[in-house]
Each structure stands twice: as structure tokens, then as C-alpha cells.
Coordinates of C-alpha atoms in Angstrom, one line a residue:
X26 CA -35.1 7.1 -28.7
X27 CA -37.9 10.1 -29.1
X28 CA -39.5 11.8 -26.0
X29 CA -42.0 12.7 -27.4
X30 CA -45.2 11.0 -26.4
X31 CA -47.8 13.1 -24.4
X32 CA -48.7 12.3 -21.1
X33 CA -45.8 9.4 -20.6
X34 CA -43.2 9.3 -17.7
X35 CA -39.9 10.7 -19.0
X36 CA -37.3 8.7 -18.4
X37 CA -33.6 9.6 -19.2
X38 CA -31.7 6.1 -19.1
X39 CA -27.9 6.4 -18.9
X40 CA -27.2 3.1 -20.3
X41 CA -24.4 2.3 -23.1
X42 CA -26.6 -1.4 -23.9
X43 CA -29.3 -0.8 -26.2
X44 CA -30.6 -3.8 -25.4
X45 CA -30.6 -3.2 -21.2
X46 CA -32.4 0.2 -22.2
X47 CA -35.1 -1.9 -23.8
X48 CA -35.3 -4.3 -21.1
X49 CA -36.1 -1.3 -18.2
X50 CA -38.6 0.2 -20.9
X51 CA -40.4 -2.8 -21.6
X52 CA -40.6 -3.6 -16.9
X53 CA -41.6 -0.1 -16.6
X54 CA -44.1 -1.0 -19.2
X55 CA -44.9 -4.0 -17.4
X56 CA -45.2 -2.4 -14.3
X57 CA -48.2 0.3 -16.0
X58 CA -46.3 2.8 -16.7
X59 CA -45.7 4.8 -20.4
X60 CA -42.5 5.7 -20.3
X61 CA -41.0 8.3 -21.9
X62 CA -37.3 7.5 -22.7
X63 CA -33.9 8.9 -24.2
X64 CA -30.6 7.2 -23.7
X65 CA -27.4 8.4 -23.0
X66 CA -24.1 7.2 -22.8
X67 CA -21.8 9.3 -21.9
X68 CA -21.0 12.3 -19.3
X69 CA -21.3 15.4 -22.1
X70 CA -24.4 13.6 -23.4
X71 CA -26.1 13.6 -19.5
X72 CA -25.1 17.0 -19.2
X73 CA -27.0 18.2 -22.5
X74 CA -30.1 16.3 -21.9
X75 CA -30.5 17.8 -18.8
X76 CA -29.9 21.3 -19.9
X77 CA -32.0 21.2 -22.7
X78 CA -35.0 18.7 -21.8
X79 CA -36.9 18.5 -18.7
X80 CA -37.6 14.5 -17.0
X81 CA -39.3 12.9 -14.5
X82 CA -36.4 10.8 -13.5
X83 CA -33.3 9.0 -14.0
X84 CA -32.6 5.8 -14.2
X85 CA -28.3 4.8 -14.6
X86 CA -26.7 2.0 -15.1
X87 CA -23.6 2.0 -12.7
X88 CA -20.9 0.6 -15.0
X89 CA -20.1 2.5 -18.3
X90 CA -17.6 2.4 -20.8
X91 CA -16.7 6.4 -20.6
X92 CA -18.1 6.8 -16.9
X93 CA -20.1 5.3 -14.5
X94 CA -23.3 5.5 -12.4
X95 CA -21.6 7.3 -9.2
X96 CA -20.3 10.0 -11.4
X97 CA -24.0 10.2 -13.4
X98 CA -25.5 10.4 -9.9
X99 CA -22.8 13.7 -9.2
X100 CA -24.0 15.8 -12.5
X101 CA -27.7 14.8 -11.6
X102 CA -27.7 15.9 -8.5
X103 CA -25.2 19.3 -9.5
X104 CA -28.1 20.1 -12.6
X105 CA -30.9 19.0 -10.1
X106 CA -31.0 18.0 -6.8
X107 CA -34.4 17.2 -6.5
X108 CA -34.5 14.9 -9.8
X109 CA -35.0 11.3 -8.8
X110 CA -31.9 9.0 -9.3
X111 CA -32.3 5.3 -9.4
X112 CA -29.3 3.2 -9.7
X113 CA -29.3 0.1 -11.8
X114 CA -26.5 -2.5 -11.6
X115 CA -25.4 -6.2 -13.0
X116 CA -23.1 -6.4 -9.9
X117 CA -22.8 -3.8 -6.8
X118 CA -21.7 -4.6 -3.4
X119 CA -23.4 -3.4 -0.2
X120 CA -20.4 -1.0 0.4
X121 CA -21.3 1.1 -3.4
X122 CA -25.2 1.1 -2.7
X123 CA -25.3 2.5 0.4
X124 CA -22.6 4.9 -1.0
X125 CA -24.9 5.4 -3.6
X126 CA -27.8 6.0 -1.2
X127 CA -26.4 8.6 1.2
X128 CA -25.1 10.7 -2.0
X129 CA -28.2 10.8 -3.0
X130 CA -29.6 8.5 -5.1
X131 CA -33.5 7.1 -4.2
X132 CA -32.8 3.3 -4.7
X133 CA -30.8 0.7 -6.9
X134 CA -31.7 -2.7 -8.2
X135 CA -29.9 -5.2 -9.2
X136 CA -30.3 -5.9 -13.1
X137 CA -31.6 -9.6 -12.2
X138 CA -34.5 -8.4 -10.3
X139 CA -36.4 -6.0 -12.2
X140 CA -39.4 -6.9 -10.6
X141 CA -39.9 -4.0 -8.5
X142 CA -38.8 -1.0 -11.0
X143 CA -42.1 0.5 -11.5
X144 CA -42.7 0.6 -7.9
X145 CA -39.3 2.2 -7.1
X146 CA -40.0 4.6 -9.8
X147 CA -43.4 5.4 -8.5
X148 CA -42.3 6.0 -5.3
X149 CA -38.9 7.9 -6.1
X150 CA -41.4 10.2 -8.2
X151 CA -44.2 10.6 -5.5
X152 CA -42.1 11.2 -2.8
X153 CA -40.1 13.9 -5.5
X154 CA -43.6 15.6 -5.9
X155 CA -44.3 15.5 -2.0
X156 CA -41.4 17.4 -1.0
X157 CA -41.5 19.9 -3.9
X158 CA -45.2 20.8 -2.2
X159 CA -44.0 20.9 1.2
X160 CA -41.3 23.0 0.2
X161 CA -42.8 25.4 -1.6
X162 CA -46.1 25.3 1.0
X163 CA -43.6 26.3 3.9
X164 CA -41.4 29.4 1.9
X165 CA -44.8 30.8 0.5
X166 CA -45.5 30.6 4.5
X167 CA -42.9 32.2 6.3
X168 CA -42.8 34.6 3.0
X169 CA -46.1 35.8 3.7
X170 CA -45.9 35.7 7.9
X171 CA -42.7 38.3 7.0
X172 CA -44.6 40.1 4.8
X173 CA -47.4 40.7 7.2
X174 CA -45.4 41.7 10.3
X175 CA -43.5 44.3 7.8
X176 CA -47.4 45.7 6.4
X177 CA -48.4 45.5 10.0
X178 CA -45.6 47.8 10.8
X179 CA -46.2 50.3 8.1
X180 CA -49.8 50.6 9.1
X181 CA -49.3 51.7 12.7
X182 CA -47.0 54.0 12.0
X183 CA -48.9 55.6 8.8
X184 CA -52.2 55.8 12.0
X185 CA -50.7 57.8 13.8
X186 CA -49.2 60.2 11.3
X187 CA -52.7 60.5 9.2
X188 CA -55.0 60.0 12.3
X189 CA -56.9 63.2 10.4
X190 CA -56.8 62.4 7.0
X191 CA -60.0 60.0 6.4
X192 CA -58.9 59.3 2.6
X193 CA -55.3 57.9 3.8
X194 CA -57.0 56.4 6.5
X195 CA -59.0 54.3 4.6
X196 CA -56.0 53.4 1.9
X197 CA -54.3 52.5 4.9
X198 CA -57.9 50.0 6.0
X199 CA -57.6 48.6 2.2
X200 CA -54.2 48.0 2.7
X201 CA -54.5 45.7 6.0
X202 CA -57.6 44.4 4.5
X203 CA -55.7 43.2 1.5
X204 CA -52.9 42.1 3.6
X205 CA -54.9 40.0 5.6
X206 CA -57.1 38.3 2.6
X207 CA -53.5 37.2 1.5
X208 CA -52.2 36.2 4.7
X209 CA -55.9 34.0 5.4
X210 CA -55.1 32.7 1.1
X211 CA -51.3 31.6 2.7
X212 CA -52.4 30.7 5.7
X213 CA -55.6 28.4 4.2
X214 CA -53.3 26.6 1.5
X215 CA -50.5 25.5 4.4
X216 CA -50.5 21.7 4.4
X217 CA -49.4 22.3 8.0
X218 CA -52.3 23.0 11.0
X219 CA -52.5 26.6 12.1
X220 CA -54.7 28.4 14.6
X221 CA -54.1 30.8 17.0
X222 CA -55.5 32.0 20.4
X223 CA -55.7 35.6 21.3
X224 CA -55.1 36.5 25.6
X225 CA -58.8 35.6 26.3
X226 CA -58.4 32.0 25.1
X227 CA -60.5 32.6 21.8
X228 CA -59.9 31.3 18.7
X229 CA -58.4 34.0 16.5
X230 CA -57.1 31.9 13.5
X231 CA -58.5 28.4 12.0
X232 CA -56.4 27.4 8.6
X233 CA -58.5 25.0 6.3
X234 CA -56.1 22.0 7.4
X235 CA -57.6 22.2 10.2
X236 CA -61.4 22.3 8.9
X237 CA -60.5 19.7 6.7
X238 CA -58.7 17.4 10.3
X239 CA -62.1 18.1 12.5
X240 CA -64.8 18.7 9.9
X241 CA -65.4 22.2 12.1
X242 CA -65.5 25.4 9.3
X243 CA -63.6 28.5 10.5
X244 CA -67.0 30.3 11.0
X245 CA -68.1 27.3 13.7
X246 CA -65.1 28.4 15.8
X247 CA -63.9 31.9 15.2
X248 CA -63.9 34.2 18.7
X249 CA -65.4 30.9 20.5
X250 CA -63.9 30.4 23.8
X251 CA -61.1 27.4 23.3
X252 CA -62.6 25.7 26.9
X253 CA -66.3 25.5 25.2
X254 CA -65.0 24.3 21.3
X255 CA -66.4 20.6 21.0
X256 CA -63.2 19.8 19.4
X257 CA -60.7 20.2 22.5
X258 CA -63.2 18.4 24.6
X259 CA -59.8 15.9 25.2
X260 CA -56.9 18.7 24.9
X261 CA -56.2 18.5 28.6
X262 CA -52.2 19.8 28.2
X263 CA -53.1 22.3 25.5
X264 CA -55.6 23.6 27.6
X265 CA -52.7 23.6 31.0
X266 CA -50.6 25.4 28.5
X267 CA -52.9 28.1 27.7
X268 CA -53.6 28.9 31.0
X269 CA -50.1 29.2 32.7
X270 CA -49.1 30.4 29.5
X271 CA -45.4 28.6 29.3
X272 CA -44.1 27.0 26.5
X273 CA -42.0 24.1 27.3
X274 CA -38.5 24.1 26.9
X275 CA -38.8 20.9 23.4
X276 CA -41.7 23.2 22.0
X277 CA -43.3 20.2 21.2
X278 CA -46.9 20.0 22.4
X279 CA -49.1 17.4 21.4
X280 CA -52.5 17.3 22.5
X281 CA -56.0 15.4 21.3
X282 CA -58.5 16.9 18.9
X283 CA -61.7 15.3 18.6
X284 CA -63.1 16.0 14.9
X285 CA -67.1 16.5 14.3
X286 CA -67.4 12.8 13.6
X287 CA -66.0 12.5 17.4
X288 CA -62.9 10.7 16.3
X289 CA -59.4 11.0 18.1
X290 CA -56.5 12.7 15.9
X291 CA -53.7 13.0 17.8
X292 CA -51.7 16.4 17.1
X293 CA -48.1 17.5 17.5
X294 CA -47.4 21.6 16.9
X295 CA -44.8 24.4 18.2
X296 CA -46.5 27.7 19.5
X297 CA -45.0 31.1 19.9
X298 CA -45.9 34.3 21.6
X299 CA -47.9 36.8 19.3
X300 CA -46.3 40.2 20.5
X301 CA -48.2 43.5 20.0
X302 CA -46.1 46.6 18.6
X303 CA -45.4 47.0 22.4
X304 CA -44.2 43.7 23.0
X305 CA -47.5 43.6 25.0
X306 CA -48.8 39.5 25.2
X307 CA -51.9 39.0 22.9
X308 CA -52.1 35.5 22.5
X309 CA -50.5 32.1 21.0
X310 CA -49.8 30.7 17.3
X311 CA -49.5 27.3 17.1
X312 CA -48.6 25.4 13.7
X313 CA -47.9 21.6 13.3
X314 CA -49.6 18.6 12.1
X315 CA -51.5 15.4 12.5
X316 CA -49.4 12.5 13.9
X317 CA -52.1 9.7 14.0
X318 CA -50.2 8.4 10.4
X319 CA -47.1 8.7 12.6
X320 CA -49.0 6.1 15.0
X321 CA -48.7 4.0 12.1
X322 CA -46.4 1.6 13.2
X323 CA -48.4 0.8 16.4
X324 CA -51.9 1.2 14.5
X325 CA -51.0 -2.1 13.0
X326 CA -51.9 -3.6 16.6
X327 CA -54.7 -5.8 16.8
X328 CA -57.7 -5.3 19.4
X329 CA -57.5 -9.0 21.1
X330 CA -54.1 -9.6 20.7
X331 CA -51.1 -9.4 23.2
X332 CA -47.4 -8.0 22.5
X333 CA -44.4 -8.2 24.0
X334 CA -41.9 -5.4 24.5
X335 CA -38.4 -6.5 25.1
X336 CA -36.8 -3.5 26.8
X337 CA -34.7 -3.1 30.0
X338 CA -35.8 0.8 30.2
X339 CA -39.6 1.9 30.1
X340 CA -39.4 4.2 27.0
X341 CA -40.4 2.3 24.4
X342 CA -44.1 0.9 26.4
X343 CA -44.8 4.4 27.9
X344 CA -45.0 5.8 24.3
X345 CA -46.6 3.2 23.0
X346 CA -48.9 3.6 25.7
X347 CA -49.3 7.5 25.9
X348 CA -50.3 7.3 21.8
X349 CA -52.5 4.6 22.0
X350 CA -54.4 6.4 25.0
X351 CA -53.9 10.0 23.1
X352 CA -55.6 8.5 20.1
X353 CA -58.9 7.4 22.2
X354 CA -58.2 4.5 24.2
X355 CA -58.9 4.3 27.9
X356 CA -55.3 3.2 29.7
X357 CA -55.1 0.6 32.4
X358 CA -50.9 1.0 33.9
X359 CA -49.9 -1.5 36.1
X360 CA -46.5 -1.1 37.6
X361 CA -43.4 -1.4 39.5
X362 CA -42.7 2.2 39.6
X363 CA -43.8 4.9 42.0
X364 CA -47.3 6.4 41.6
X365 CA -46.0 9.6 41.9
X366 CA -42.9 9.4 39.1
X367 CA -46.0 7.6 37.0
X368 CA -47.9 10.3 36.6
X369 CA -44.7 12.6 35.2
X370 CA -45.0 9.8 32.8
X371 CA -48.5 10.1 31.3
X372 CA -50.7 12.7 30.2
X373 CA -53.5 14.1 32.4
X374 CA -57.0 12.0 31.6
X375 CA -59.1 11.0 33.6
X376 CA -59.6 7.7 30.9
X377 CA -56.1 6.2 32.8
X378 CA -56.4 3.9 35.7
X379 CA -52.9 3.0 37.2
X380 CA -52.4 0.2 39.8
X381 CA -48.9 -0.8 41.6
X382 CA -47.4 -4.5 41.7
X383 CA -46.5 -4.9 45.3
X384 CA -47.1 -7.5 48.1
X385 CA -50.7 -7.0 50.3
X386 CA -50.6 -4.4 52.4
X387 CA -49.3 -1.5 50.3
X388 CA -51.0 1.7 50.2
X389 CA -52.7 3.0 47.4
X390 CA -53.9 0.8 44.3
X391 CA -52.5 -2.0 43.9
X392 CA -52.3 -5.6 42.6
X393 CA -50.4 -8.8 44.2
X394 CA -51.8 -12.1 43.0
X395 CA -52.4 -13.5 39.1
X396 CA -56.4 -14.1 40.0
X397 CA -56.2 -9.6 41.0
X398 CA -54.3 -8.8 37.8
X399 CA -56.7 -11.5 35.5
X400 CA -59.9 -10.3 37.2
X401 CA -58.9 -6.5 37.0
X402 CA -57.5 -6.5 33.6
X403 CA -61.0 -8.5 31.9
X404 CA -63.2 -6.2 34.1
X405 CA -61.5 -3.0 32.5
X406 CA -61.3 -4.4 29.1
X407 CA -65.0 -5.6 29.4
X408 CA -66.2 -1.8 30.3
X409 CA -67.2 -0.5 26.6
X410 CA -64.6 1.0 24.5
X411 CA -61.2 0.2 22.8
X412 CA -58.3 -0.6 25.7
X413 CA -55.1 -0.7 25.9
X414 CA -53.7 -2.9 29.4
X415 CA -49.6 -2.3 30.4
X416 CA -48.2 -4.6 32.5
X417 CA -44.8 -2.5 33.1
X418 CA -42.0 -5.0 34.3
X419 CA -43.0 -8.4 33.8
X420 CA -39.8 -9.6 34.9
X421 CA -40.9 -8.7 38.8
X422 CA -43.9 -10.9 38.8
X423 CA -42.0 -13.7 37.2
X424 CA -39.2 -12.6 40.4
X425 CA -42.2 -13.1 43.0
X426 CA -44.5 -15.5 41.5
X427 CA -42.2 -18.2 39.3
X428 CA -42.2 -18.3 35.4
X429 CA -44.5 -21.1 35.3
X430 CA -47.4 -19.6 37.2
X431 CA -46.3 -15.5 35.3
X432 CA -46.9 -17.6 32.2
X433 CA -50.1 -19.0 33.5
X434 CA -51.0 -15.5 33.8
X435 CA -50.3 -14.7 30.7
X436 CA -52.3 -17.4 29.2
X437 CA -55.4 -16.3 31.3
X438 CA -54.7 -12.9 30.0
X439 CA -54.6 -13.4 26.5
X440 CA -58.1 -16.1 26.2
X441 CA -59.5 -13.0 28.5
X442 CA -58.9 -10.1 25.8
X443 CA -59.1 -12.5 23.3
X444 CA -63.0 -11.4 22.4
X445 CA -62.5 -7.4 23.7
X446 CA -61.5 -4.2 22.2
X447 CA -58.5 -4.3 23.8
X448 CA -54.5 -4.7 23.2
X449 CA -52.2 -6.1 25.9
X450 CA -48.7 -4.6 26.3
X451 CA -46.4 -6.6 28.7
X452 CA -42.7 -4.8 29.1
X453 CA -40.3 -7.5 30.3
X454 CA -36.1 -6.5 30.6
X455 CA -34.5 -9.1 28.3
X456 CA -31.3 -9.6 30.2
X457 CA -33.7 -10.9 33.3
X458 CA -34.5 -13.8 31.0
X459 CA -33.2 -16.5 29.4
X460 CA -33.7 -17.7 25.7
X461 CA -36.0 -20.7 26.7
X462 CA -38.3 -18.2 28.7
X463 CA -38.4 -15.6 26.2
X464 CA -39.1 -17.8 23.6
X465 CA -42.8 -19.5 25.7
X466 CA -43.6 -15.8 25.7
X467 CA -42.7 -15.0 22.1
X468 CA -45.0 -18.6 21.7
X469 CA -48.0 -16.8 23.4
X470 CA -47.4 -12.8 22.9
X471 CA -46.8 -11.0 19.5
X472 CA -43.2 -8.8 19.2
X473 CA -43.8 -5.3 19.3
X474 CA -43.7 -4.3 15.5
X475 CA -41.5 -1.4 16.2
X476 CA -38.7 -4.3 17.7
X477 CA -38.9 -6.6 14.8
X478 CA -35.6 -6.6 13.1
X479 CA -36.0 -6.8 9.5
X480 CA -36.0 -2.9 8.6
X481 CA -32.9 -2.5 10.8
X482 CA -30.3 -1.7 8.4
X483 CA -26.2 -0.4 9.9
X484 CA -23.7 0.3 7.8
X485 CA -20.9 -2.4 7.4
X486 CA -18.3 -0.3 10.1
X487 CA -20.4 -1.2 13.2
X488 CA -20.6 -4.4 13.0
X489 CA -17.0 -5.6 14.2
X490 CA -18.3 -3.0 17.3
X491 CA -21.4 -5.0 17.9
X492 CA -19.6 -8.5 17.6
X493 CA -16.6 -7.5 19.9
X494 CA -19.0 -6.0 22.6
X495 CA -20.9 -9.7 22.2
X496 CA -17.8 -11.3 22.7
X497 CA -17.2 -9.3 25.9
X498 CA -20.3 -9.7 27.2
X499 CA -20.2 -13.7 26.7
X500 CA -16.9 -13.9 28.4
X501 CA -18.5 -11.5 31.0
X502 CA -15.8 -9.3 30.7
X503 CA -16.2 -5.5 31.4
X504 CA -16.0 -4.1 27.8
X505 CA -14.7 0.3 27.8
X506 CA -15.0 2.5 25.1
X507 CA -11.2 2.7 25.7
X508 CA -11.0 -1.0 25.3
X509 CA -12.7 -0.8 21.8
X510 CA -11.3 2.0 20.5
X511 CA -7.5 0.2 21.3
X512 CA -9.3 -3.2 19.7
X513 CA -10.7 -1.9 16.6
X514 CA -8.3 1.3 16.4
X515 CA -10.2 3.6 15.9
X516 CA -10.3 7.0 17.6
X517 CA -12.4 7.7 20.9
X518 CA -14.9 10.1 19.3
X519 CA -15.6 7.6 17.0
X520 CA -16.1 4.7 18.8
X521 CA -18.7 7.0 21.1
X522 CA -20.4 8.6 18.0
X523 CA -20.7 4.7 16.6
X524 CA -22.4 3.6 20.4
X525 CA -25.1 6.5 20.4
X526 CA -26.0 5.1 17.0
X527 CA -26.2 1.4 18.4
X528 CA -28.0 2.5 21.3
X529 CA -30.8 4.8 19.5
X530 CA -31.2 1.5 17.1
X531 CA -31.8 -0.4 20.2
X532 CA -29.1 -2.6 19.5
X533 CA -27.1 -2.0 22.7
X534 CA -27.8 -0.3 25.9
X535 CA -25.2 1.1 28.1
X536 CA -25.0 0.9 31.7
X537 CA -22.2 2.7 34.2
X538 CA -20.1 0.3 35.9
X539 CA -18.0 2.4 38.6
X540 CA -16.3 5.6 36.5
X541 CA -16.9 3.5 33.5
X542 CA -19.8 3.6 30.5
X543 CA -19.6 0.4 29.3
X544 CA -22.0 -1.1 26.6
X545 CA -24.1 -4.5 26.6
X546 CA -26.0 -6.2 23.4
X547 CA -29.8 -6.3 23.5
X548 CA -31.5 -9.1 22.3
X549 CA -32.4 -7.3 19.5
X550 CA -28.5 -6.6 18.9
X551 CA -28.3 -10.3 19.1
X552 CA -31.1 -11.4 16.3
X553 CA -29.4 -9.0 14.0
X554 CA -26.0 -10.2 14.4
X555 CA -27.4 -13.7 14.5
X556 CA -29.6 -12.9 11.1
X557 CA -26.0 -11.6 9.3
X558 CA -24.3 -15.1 10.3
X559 CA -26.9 -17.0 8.6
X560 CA -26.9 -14.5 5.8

């Protein structure tokens, strides 16, 4: 088959059927696509197509008569590691394809479902593309950032050598000059978000990423005073950091930006210390990005609608509850928890209200009765602006008031938001509850996307772990890593490394019993285990 044809997708297809060939030419086709394609067969004939022809991707079949698609995968990824590899198979186990996967490839279909080639090879490509620009974006950086320190270096020492000499002088003011045009050029075409802020809190530095985020041009901010910039209006923490001048420990620091169009973006960056030639302090850098698309998964809530997070810990709803409130919602926190290890919790704004579940009497705000919570929650949600209402520990008023009068509750709750701007978080510890109750709430609250089980996917290996801690726990017998590692044999290090992975998953939680770690299934651990049965 030619390659010839101008503006096509260039497929190589290592495939020993002519006829299969055609077939993923003509779903490509299907799919919108104009591929491209040449056909090899053999390991020599992979290896001379690639040297002497440049594709967008390649598609293998994974049995051949001389080799097969493992080994294709090997000299793709040896001649190209960035060339997208999609696998194509009559018949491959779950074992091979995740094989497959982790060696490299960027997906595999089965060659009775062709259905979704063109979008695999859409995506394989894009996401190619995407981290070819990133890459390059970030070397040209840190290139040019080395480049400038080592000019900046030069310069000082040619001042004070040729203080007299105007002419060398002024080479010397070109050369800075020049130096900085290309830093600003590097600088501007970073995908990532740079400014920086010199020792008087004044913006020194304000990359095009960033005029392109708020909609503010470099000329609107430049030596403005950050306190007095419209656009940090809701950067609380960025603005405690500049002042005591710390960075934390993570370097992580996320903070609010409010854009020109006074919309939230959320923003995550590092920072480092610009040093003087004396090591004097002269300000901050700060790079990073926008994480509102990271928000993505919770974005999908819906204003009037109520979820429930299943979670014995308060990690998962905090989060939740810190973005949603970073991103422009006022926060209403109502709790079990201390007011004062709270507010270590949250960010500093002034748009959270937080209220303790307790019995009268209490100091402090707090809430006791349903008719409180009900009347508090709709007057807060009713108060102009998008919401977003916590109720941290559900299983405590369900302790202290019964289930059937918590679910009441919850019922008022929801017909209450039901017309607002408002989302409803209620956190209730799973192993407090049992199925029948959890399921009248599932009936009346939607599962937290981010706890739905479908895109959980574990390798084979763990799940003999999860079914044998199951097994414990339904005999309610105390299960060690000792006792796994005997049951399963398999070595110590493993079996911990293997109940990190559960636990990050969310599929297990551990808890210490006496000297002892020992590990108990969520209900999330359950559905999946419950979802391979049936499967």
C-alpha cells in the first residue's frame, strides 16, 4: 500500500492479513479519518519503515506468523518512544493487555469491536501532540532561565571592570536588553503560568498564560502593588505567603485568581526565592497552572442536587469542599469536629460559615435539632450566589436522632435546595451503616462521582488480597499483613506495597488494632469485588 496521499493520517499497520489491513483502513475511514497506510509483516520490515518513513501512528496486530505485537511494540518504542502504539487482537486476555499497556502501548481493541478505532487513534495522536508541546515548552524554559542567570552573571562582572568605558557599557545594556527580550519571548510562550513579585510585593513578571487566564495585559499589572491588583481580590493564602515570606514545606500553593470577567480560576503553582548576586532576597517566582479542569470531576455536580460521600475519614469531603469554595462558592461546614482543628482544614475566606453538631448548650455555633439544620441550610442557600452545604459525619445525627427522622432530614434538605444554586455534600462512615440504610440514602442522594466504581481498574494480583481481607472481615477475624503474606505467600514488602495501593484506590482502609495494622474493605472494595463476581 502507497503513503503517499497529502494531508492523510499515516498509518503503519503490522498486520500479515491483507484483508484485516483493509478492514482497520476502511473503520478508520468510517470513523472520518484519511488514512494513510503501509503494511508490514515482519520485524526487519517494521524496522525499515521506521527508519526510512516518518508516521503518525501504529496500529499492530498482536499475533503474527514471524513475530508478534509485544515484540512490534519493543522496536516501536526502541525507534520512537513517543510514536503512538495501538494494539489490535482477535483474542487477548486481560493479563497481555495490561502487559501491553504498562510497556507502552496507548490502547488495544479487540478485532470484533472496531467501533471505537478512530477515537482511540484520535486520542493516542492528540495526547502524542500534547506532550511533545509540553515537553518542548518546559526544556526551551529551564534552557532559557539557565541562560539568563549565566548572561546575568557575565554582566555584573563586565560593570564593574568597564564602569568607565561608555562603549562597553552600552554593549554590555544591549546585551541584557537582548537577553531579556528572549527571556520575556520564553517566558510569554510557556503554557505554564508565570509571574513574579519583587520584595515590595509588586508585580515584576506577568507571562501571556496568565493574560490569556484573567483577561488582565502585562502593562495593566506591571509594578502594581499585588494587595491592590483586581485579580487577587480572593488570593487570601497567596497574599499570607507573601507577607511572612515562607514557602511551605509541599511547595504547592494554590490560591484564587479572579479574571476581568470576575470569574473564579482556581490556581496551583511552586514559588522560589529570586536571589540577588549577593544572595540578598528580591522577591518570589511562582510558575504553575490552572486547576479548575482538574475540578473536573466534581464540576460535573449539579446546583440542586444532593451527594453522598461514603468515607470513614474526612479527606475526600474537605477537598471537595475546599475546591468547590476556591472556585467561587460561599461554604456552609457543619460538623462533628473541633472548631479549632476545622479551621487547619479550610482556607481563610470570609465566604465560609461553620457550625458544630452538638446537644443545646454548647458554646460557639452550633446546630442540634433537624428543624436548626433545615432552616439554616435553606436560609444560606437562599442568600444569592452558588453554595455548597457539608454535613461532615452524618452517621452522628443518625447516632442521636434515629435513621428514620436523619432521613427525614434529608428529605427536607433535598425539596429545600432543590430550586437554589446550591450542592449538598453529606459525609457518612460506611461501616456505621448497614446495606438497607445506605441504600434509602443512595435512593435520595447521588454517589459522589469521584466514588463511583466503574473507572476503577487493579491488576489481576490484588484481588485474591481484597477477597481474603473480605473473608476476614466477615468472619470478624483480625486479618495481619503477616497473616496475608503466610496466606497468599508472598513476601512482606509486597503484601504492604499491594495495601498502600488498595488503600489510595479507596478500596480498603486500615485501622491499628493493638501493635497491629490490620486492613478492612470499604464499601467501595465491596461493589468492585461484587461487580467481578457477576462479571
Amino acid at each position: 500500500m502507497s503513503a503517499q496521499n497529502v494531508g492523510g493520517v499515516k498509518v503503519l499497520l503490522v498486520e500479515d492479513s491483507e484483508v484485516d489491513a483493509l478492514l482497520l483502513i476502511h473503520e478508520l475511514k468510517k470513523s472520518g479519518l484519511n488514512p494513510v497506510a503501509k503494511r508490514v509483516a515482519s520485524e526487519k520490515e517494521l524496522r525499515d519503515e521506521l527508519s526510512q518513513d516518518v508516521f503518525d501512528i501504529v496500529i499492530s496486530d498482536y499475533i503474527l506468523p514471524q513475530f508478534n505485537g509485544m515484540e512490534a511494540l519493543s522496536v516501536v518504542r526502541e525507534l520512537n518512544p513517543e510514536l503512538p502504539f495501538i494494539l489490535v487482537s482477535g483474542k487477548i486476555g486481560e493479563e497481555q493487555a495490561a502487559e501491553a499497556i504498562r510497556n507502552g502501548a496507548n490502547d488495544y481493541l479487540m478485532k470484533a469491536n472496531l467501533i471505537r478505532l478512530g477515537v482511540a487513534v484520535r486520542r493516542a495522536m492528540e495526547e502524542a501532540l500534547i506532550k511533545k508541546e509540553r515537553r518542548k515548552a518546559r526544556d526551551d524554559l529551564e534552557s532559557s532561565l539557565d541562560e539568563l542567570r549565566k548572561r546575568t552573571e557575565l554582566l555584573d562582572e563586565t560593570n564593574r571592570k568597564m564602569q568607565a568605558e561608555m562603549a562597553e557599557r552600552k554593549k554590555a545594556q544591549n546585551e541584557v536588553t537582548k537577553s531579556q527580550e528572549h527571556l520575556k519571548s520564553v517566558i510569554d510562550s510557556a503554557p505554564e503560568l508565570v509571574f513574579s513579585v519583587d520584595k515590595n510585593l509588586r508585580i515584576g513578571t506577568w507571562n501571556k498564560s496568565l493574560e490569556n487566564l484573567t483577561g488582565y495585559d502585562e502593562k495593566e499589572v506591571l509594578l502594581r502593588g499585588v494587595e491592590k491588583l483586581p485579580a487577587f481580590t480572593s488570593s487570601t493564602d497567596l497574599m499570607n505567603l507573601l507577607r511572612s515570606k515562607t514557602i511551605p514545606l509541599s511547595n504547592k500553593i494554590e490560591f484564587t485568581l479572579t479574571t476581568k470577567d470576575n470569574v473564579k480560576k482556581v490556581v496551583q503553582t511552586t514559588a522560589s526565592i529570586i536571589r540577588g548576586t549577593g544572595k540578598e532576597d528580591m522577591g518570589m517566582m511562582f510558575i504553575g497552572r490552572d486547576i479548575t479542569p482538574d475540578i473536573e470531576e466534581h464540576g460535573r455536580l449539579v446546583e440542586g442536587m444532593g451527594y453522598l460521600i461514603k468515607e470513614r475519614g474526612t479527606k475526600t469531603s474537605v477537598d471537595l469542599f475546599t475546591f468547590l469554595t476556591r472556585a467561587g462558592m460561599k461554604g456552609l461546614f457543619i460538623t462533628r469536629a473541633n472548631p479549632s482543628i476545622v479551621s487547619s482544614w479550610l482556607p481563610t475566606s470570609s465566604s465560609i460559615e461553620t457550625f458544630m453538631l452538638t446537644q443545646r448548650g454548647s458554646g460557639g455555633p452550633s446546630l442540634s435539632v433537624p428543624s436548626e439544620i433545615v432552616a439554616k441550610v435553606e436560609r444560606f442557600a437562599s442568600d444569592g450566589g452558588p453554595s455548597v452545604i457539608l454535613i461532615d459525619g452524618g452517621h452522628y445525627l443518625v447516632a442521636t436522632l434515629g435513621f428514620p427522622k436523619f432521613l427525614d432530614m434529608i428529605f427536607d434538605l433535598s425539596e429545600a435546595l432543590a430550586s437554589k444554586r446550591a450542592i449538598l455534600l453529606v459525609r457518612i462512615d460506611p461501616n456505621l451503616l448497614d446495606d438497607e440504610k445506605m441504600a434509602f440514602l443512595e435512593n435520595e442522594l447521588l454517589i459522589l462521582p469521584s466514588q463511583k466504581i466503574e473507572d476503577v481498574v487493579i491488576e489481576d494480583e490484588f484481588y485474591p488480597l481484597l477477597k481474603f481481607i473480605q473473608e476476614q472481615n466477615d468472619n470478624n477475624t483480625l486479618v495481619s499483613l503477616k497473616k496475608i503474606s503466610s496466606k497468599l505467600q508472598i513476601s512482606h514488602v509486597t503484601v504492604a506495597k499491594r495495601v498502600e495501593t488498595l488503600e489510595g484506590d479507596g478500596l480498603i482502609y486500615v485501622r491499628k488494632m493493638g501493635k497491629q495494622r490490620a486492613p478492612f474493605l470499604t464499601e467501595k472494595g465491596k461493589a468492585l469485588l461484587a461487580k467481578r463476581r457477576t462479571a
